[in-house]
Short mmCIF file of N, CA, C and O in Angstrom, two decimals:
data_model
loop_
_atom_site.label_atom_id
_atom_site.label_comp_id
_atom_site.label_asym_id
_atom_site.label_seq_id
_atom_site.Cartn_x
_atom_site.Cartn_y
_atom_site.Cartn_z
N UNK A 9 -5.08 -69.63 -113.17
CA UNK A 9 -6.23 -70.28 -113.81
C UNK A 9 -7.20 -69.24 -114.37
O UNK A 9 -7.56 -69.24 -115.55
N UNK A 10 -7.66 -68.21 -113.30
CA UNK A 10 -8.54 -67.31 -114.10
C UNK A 10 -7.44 -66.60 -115.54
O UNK A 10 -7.79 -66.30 -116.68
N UNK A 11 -6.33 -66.52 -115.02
CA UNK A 11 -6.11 -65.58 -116.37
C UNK A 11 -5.88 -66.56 -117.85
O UNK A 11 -6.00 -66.08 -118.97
N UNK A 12 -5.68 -67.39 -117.70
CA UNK A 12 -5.75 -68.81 -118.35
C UNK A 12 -7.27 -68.57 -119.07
O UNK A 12 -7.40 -68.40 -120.28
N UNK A 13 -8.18 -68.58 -118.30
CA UNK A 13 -9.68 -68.68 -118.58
C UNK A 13 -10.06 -67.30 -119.42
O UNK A 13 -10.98 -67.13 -120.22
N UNK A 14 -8.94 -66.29 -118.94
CA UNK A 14 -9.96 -64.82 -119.69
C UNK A 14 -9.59 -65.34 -121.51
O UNK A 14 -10.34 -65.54 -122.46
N UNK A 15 -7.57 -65.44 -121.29
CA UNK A 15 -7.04 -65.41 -122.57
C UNK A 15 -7.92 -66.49 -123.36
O UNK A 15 -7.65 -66.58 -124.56
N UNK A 16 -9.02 -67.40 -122.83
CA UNK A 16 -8.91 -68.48 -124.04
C UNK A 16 -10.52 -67.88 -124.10
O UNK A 16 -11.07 -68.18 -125.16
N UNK A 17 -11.19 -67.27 -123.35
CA UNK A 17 -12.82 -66.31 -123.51
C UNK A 17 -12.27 -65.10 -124.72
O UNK A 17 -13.06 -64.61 -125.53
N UNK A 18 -11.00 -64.78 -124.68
CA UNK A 18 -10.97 -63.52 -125.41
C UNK A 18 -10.26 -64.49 -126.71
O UNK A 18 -9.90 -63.63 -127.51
N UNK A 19 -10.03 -65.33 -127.08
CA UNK A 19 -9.11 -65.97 -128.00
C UNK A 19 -10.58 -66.54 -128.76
O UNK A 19 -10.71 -66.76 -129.97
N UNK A 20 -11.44 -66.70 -127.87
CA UNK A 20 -12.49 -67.48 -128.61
C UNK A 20 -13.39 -66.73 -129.20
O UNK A 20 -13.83 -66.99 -130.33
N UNK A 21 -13.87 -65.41 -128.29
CA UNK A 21 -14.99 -64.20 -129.05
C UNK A 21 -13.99 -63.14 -130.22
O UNK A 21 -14.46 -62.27 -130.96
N UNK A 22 -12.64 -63.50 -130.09
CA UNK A 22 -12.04 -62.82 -131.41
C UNK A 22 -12.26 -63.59 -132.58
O UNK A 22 -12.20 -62.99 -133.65
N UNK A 23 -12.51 -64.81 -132.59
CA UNK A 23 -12.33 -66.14 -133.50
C UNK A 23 -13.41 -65.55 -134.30
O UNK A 23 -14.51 -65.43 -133.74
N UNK A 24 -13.28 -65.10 -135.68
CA UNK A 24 -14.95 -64.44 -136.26
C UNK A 24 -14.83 -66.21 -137.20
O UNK A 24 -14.96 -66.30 -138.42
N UNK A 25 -14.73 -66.64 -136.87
CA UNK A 25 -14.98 -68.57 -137.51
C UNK A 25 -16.31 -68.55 -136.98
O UNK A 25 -17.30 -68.55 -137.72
N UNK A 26 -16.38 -68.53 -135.36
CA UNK A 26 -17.60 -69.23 -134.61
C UNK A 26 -18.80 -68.09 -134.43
O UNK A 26 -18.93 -66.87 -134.30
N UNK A 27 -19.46 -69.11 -134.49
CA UNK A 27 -20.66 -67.90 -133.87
C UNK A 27 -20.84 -68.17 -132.45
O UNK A 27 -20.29 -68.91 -131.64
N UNK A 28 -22.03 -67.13 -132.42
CA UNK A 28 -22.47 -66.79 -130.53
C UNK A 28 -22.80 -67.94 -129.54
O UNK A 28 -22.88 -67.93 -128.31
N UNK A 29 -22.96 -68.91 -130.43
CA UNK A 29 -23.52 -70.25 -129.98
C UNK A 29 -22.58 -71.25 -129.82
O UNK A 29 -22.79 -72.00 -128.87
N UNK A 30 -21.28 -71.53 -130.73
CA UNK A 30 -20.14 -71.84 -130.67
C UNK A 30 -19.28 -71.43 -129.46
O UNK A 30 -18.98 -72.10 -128.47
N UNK A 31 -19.01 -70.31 -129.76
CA UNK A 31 -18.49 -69.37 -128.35
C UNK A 31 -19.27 -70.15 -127.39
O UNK A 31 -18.70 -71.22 -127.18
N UNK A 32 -20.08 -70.07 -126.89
CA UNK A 32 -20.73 -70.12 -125.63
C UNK A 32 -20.74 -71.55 -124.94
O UNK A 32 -20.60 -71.83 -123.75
N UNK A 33 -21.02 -72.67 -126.39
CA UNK A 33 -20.44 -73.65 -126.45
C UNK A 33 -19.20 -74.21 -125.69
O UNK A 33 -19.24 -74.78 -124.60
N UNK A 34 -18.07 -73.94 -126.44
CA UNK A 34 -16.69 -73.86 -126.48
C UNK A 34 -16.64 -73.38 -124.77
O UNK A 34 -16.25 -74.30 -124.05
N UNK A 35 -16.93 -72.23 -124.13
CA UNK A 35 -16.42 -71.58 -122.63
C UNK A 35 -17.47 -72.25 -121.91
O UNK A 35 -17.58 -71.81 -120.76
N UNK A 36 -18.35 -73.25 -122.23
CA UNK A 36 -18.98 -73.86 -121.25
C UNK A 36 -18.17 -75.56 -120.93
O UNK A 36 -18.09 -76.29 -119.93
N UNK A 37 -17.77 -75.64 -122.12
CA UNK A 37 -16.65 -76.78 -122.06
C UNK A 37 -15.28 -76.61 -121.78
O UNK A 37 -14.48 -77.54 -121.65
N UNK A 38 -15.05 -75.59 -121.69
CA UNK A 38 -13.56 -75.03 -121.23
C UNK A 38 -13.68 -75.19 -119.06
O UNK A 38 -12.95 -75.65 -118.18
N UNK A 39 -14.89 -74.58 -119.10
CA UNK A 39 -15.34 -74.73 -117.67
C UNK A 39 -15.68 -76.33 -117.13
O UNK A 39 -15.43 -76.77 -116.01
N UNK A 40 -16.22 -76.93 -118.08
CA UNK A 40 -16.74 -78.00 -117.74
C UNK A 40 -15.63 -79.45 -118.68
O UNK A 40 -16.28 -80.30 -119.29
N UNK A 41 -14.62 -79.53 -118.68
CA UNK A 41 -14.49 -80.29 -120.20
C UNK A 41 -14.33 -82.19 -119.58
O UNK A 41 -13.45 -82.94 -120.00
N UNK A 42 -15.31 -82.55 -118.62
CA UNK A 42 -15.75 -83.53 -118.62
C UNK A 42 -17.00 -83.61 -119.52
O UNK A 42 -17.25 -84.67 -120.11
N UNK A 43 -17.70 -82.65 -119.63
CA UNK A 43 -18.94 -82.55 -120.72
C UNK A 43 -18.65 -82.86 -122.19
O UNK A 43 -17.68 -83.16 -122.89
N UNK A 44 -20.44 -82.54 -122.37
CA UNK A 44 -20.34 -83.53 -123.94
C UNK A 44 -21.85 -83.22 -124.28
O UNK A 44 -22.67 -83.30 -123.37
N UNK A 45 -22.24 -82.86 -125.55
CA UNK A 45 -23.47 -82.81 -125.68
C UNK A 45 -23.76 -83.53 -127.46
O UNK A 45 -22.91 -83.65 -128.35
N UNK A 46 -24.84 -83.80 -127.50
CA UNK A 46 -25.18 -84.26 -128.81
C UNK A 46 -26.35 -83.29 -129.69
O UNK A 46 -27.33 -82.80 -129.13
N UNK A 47 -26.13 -83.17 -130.79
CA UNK A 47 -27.03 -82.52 -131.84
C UNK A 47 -28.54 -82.33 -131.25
O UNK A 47 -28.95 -81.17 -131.33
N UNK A 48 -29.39 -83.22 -130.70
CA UNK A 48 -30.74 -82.55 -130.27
C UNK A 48 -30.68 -81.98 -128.89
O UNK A 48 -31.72 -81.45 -128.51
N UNK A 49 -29.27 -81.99 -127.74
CA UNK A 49 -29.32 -81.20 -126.59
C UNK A 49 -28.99 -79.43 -127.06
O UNK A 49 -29.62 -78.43 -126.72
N UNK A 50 -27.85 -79.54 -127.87
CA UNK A 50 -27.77 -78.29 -129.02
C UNK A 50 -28.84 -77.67 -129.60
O UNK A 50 -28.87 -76.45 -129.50
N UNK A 51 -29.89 -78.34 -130.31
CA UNK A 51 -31.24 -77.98 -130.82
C UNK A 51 -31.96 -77.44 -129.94
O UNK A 51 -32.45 -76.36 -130.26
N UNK A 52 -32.24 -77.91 -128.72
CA UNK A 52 -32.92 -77.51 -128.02
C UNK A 52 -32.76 -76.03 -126.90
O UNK A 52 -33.45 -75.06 -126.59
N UNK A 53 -31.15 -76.71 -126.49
CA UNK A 53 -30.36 -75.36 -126.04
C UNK A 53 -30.35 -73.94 -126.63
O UNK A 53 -30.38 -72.91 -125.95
N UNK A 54 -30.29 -74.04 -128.19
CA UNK A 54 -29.85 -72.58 -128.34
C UNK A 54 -31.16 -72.24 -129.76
O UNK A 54 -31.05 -71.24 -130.47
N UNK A 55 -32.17 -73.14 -129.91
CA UNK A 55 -32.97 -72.74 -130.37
C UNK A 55 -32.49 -72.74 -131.92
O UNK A 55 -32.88 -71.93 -132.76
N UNK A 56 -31.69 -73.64 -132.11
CA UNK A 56 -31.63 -73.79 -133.14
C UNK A 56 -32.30 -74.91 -134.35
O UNK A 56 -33.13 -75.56 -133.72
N UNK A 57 -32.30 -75.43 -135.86
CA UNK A 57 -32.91 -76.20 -136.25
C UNK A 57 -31.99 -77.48 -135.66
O UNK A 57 -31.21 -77.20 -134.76
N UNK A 58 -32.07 -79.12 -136.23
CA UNK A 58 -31.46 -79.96 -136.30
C UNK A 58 -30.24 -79.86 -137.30
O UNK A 58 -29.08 -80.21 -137.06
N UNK A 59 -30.65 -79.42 -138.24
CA UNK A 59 -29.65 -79.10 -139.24
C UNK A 59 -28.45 -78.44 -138.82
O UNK A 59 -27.33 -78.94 -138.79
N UNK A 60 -28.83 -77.08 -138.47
CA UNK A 60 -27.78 -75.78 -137.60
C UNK A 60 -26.87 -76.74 -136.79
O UNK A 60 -25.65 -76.85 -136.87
N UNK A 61 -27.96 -77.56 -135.82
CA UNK A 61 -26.98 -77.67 -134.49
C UNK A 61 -25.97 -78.95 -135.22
O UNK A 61 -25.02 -79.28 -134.52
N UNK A 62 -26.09 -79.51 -136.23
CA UNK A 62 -25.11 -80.56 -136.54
C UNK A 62 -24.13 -79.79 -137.09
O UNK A 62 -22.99 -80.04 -136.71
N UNK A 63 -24.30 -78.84 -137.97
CA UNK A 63 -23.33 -78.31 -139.09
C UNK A 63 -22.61 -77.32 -137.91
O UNK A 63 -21.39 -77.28 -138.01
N UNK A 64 -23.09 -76.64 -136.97
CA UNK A 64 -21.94 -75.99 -136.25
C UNK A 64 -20.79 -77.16 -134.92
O UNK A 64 -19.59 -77.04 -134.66
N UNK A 65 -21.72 -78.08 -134.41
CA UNK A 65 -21.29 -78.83 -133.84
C UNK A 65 -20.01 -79.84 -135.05
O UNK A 65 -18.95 -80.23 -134.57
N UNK A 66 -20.25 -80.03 -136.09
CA UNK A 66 -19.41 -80.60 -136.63
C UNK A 66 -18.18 -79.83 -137.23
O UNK A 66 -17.13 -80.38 -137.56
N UNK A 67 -18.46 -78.42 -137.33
CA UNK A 67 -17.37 -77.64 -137.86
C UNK A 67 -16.76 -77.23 -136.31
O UNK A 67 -15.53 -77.20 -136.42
N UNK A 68 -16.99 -77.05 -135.54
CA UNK A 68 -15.92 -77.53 -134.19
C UNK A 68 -15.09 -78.58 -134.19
O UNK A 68 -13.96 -78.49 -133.70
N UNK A 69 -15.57 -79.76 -134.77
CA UNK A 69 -14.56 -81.21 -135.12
C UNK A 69 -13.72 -80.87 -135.64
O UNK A 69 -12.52 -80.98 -135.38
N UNK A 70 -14.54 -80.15 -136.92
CA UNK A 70 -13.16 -80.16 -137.78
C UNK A 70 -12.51 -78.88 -137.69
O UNK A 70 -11.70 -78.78 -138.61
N UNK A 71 -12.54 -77.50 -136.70
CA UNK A 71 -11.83 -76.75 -136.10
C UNK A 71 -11.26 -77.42 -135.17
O UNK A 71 -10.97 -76.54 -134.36
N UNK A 72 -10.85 -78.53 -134.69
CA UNK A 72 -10.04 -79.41 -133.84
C UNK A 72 -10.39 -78.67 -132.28
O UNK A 72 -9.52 -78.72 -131.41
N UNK A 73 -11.62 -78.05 -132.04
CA UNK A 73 -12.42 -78.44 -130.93
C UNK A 73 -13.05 -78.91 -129.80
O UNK A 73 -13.25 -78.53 -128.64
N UNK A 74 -13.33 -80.01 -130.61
CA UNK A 74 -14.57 -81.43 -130.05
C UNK A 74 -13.93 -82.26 -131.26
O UNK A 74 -13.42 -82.00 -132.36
N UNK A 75 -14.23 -83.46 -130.43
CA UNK A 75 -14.12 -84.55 -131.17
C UNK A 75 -15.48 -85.45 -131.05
O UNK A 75 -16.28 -85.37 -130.13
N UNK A 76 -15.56 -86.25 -132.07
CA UNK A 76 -16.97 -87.12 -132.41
C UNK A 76 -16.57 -88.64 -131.74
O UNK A 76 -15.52 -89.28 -131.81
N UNK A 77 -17.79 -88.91 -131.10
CA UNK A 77 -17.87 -90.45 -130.88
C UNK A 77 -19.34 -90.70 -131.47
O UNK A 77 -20.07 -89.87 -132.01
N UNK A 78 -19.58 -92.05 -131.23
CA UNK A 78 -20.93 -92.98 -132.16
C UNK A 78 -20.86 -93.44 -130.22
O UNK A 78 -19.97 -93.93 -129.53
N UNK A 79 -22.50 -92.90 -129.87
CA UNK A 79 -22.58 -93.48 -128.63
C UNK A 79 -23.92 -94.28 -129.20
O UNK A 79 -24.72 -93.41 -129.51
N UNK A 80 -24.43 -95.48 -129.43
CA UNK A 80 -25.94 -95.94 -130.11
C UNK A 80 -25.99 -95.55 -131.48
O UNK A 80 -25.48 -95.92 -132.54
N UNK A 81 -26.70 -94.77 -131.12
CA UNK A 81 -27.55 -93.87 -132.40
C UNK A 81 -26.73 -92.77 -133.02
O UNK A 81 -26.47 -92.49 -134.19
N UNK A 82 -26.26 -92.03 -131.42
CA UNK A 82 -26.21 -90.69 -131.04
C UNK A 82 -24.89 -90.05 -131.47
O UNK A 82 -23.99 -90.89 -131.38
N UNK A 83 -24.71 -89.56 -131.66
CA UNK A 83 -23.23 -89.29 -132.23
C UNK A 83 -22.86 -87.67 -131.32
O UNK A 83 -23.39 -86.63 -131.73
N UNK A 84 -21.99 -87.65 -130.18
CA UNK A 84 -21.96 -87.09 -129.07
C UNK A 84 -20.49 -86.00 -129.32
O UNK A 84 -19.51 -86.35 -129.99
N UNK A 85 -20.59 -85.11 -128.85
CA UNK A 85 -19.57 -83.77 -129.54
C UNK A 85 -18.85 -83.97 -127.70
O UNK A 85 -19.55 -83.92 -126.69
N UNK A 86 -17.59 -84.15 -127.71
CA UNK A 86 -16.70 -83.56 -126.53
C UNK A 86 -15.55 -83.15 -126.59
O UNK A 86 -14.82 -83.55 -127.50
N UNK A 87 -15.05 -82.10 -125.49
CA UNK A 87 -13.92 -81.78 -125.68
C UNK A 87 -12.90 -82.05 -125.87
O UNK A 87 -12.56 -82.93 -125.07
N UNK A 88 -11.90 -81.70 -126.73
CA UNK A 88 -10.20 -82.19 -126.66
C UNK A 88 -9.94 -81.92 -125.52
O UNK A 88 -10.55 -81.10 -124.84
N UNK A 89 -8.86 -82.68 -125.14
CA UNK A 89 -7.75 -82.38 -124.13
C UNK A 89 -7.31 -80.84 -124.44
O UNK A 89 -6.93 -80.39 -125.52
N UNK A 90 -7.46 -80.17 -123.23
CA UNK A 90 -6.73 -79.16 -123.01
C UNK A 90 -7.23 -78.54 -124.34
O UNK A 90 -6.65 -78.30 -125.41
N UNK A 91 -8.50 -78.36 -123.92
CA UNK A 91 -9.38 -77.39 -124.66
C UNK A 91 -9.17 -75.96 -124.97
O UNK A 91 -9.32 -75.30 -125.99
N UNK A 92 -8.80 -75.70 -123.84
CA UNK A 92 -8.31 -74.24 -123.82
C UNK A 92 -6.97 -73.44 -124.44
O UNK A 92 -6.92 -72.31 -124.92
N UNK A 93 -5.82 -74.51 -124.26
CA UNK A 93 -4.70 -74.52 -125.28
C UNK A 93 -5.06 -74.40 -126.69
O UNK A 93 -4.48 -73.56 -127.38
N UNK A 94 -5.87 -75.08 -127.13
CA UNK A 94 -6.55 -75.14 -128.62
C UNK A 94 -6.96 -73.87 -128.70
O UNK A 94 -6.55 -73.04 -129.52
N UNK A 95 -7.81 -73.68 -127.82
CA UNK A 95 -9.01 -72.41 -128.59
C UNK A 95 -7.88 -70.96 -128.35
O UNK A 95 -8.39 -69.91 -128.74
N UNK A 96 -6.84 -70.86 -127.92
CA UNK A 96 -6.40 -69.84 -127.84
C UNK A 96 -4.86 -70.24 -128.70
O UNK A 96 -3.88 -69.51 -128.55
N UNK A 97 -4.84 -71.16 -129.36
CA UNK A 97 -3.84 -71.40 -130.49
C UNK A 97 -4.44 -71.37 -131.75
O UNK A 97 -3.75 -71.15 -132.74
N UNK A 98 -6.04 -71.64 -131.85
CA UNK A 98 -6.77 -71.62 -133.26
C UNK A 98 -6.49 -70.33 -133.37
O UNK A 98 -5.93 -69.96 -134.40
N UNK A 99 -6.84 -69.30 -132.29
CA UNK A 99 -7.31 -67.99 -133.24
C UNK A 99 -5.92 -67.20 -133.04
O UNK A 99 -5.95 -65.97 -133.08
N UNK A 100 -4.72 -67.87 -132.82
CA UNK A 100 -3.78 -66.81 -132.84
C UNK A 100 -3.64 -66.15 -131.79
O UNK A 100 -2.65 -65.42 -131.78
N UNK A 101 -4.50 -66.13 -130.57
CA UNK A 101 -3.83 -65.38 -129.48
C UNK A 101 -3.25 -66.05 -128.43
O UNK A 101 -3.42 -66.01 -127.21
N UNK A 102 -2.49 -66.72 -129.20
CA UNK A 102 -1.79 -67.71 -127.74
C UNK A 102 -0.90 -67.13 -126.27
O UNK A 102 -0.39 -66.03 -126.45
N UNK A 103 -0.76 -67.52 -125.39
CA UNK A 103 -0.34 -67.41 -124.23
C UNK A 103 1.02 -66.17 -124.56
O UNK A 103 1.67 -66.35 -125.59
N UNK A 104 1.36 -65.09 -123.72
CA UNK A 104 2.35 -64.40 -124.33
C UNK A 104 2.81 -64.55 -122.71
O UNK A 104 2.05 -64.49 -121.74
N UNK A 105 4.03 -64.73 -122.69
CA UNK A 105 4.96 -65.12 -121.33
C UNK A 105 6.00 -63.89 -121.62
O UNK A 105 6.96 -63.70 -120.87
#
């Protein structure tokens, strides 16, 4: 499991797609991927505008990521299945056996 966890930390800070906030994102949901956050917990978290936190939260969607639900209002960012498989198949450094 930890080495599972380094390859998809090092698969994700090679990824020059995401930024520092993405990254941090991404390995807090790799740790956690019952979680889920929405555009103003993002805003507030990393000090970013409203704008920022939608346009990076949504280019995770469509880096196959997070996926979008409509919770109310709120439109809520969570992890794929087997999050970690992804993020270390996006950037090419997949599992070497």
């Amino acid at each position: 499991m930890v080495a599972q966890f380094d390859r998809c930390r090092a698969a994700l800070a090679a990824d020059t797609r995401l930024n520092h906030r993405q990254q941090s994102l991404l390995m807090e949901l790799v740790m956690n991927p019952s979680g889920s956050i929405d555009a103003a917990t993002y805003e507030r978290r990393y000090g970013v505008t409203l704008v920022t936190a939608r346009a990076d939260l949504k280019k995770l969607v469509q880096m196959g990521f997070l996926s979008l639900a409509e919770v109310g209002k709120k439109q809520v960012f969570s992890p794929v299945s087997r999050m970690e498989d992804v993020a270390t198949a996006r950037s090419g450094c997949a599992a070497r056996t």
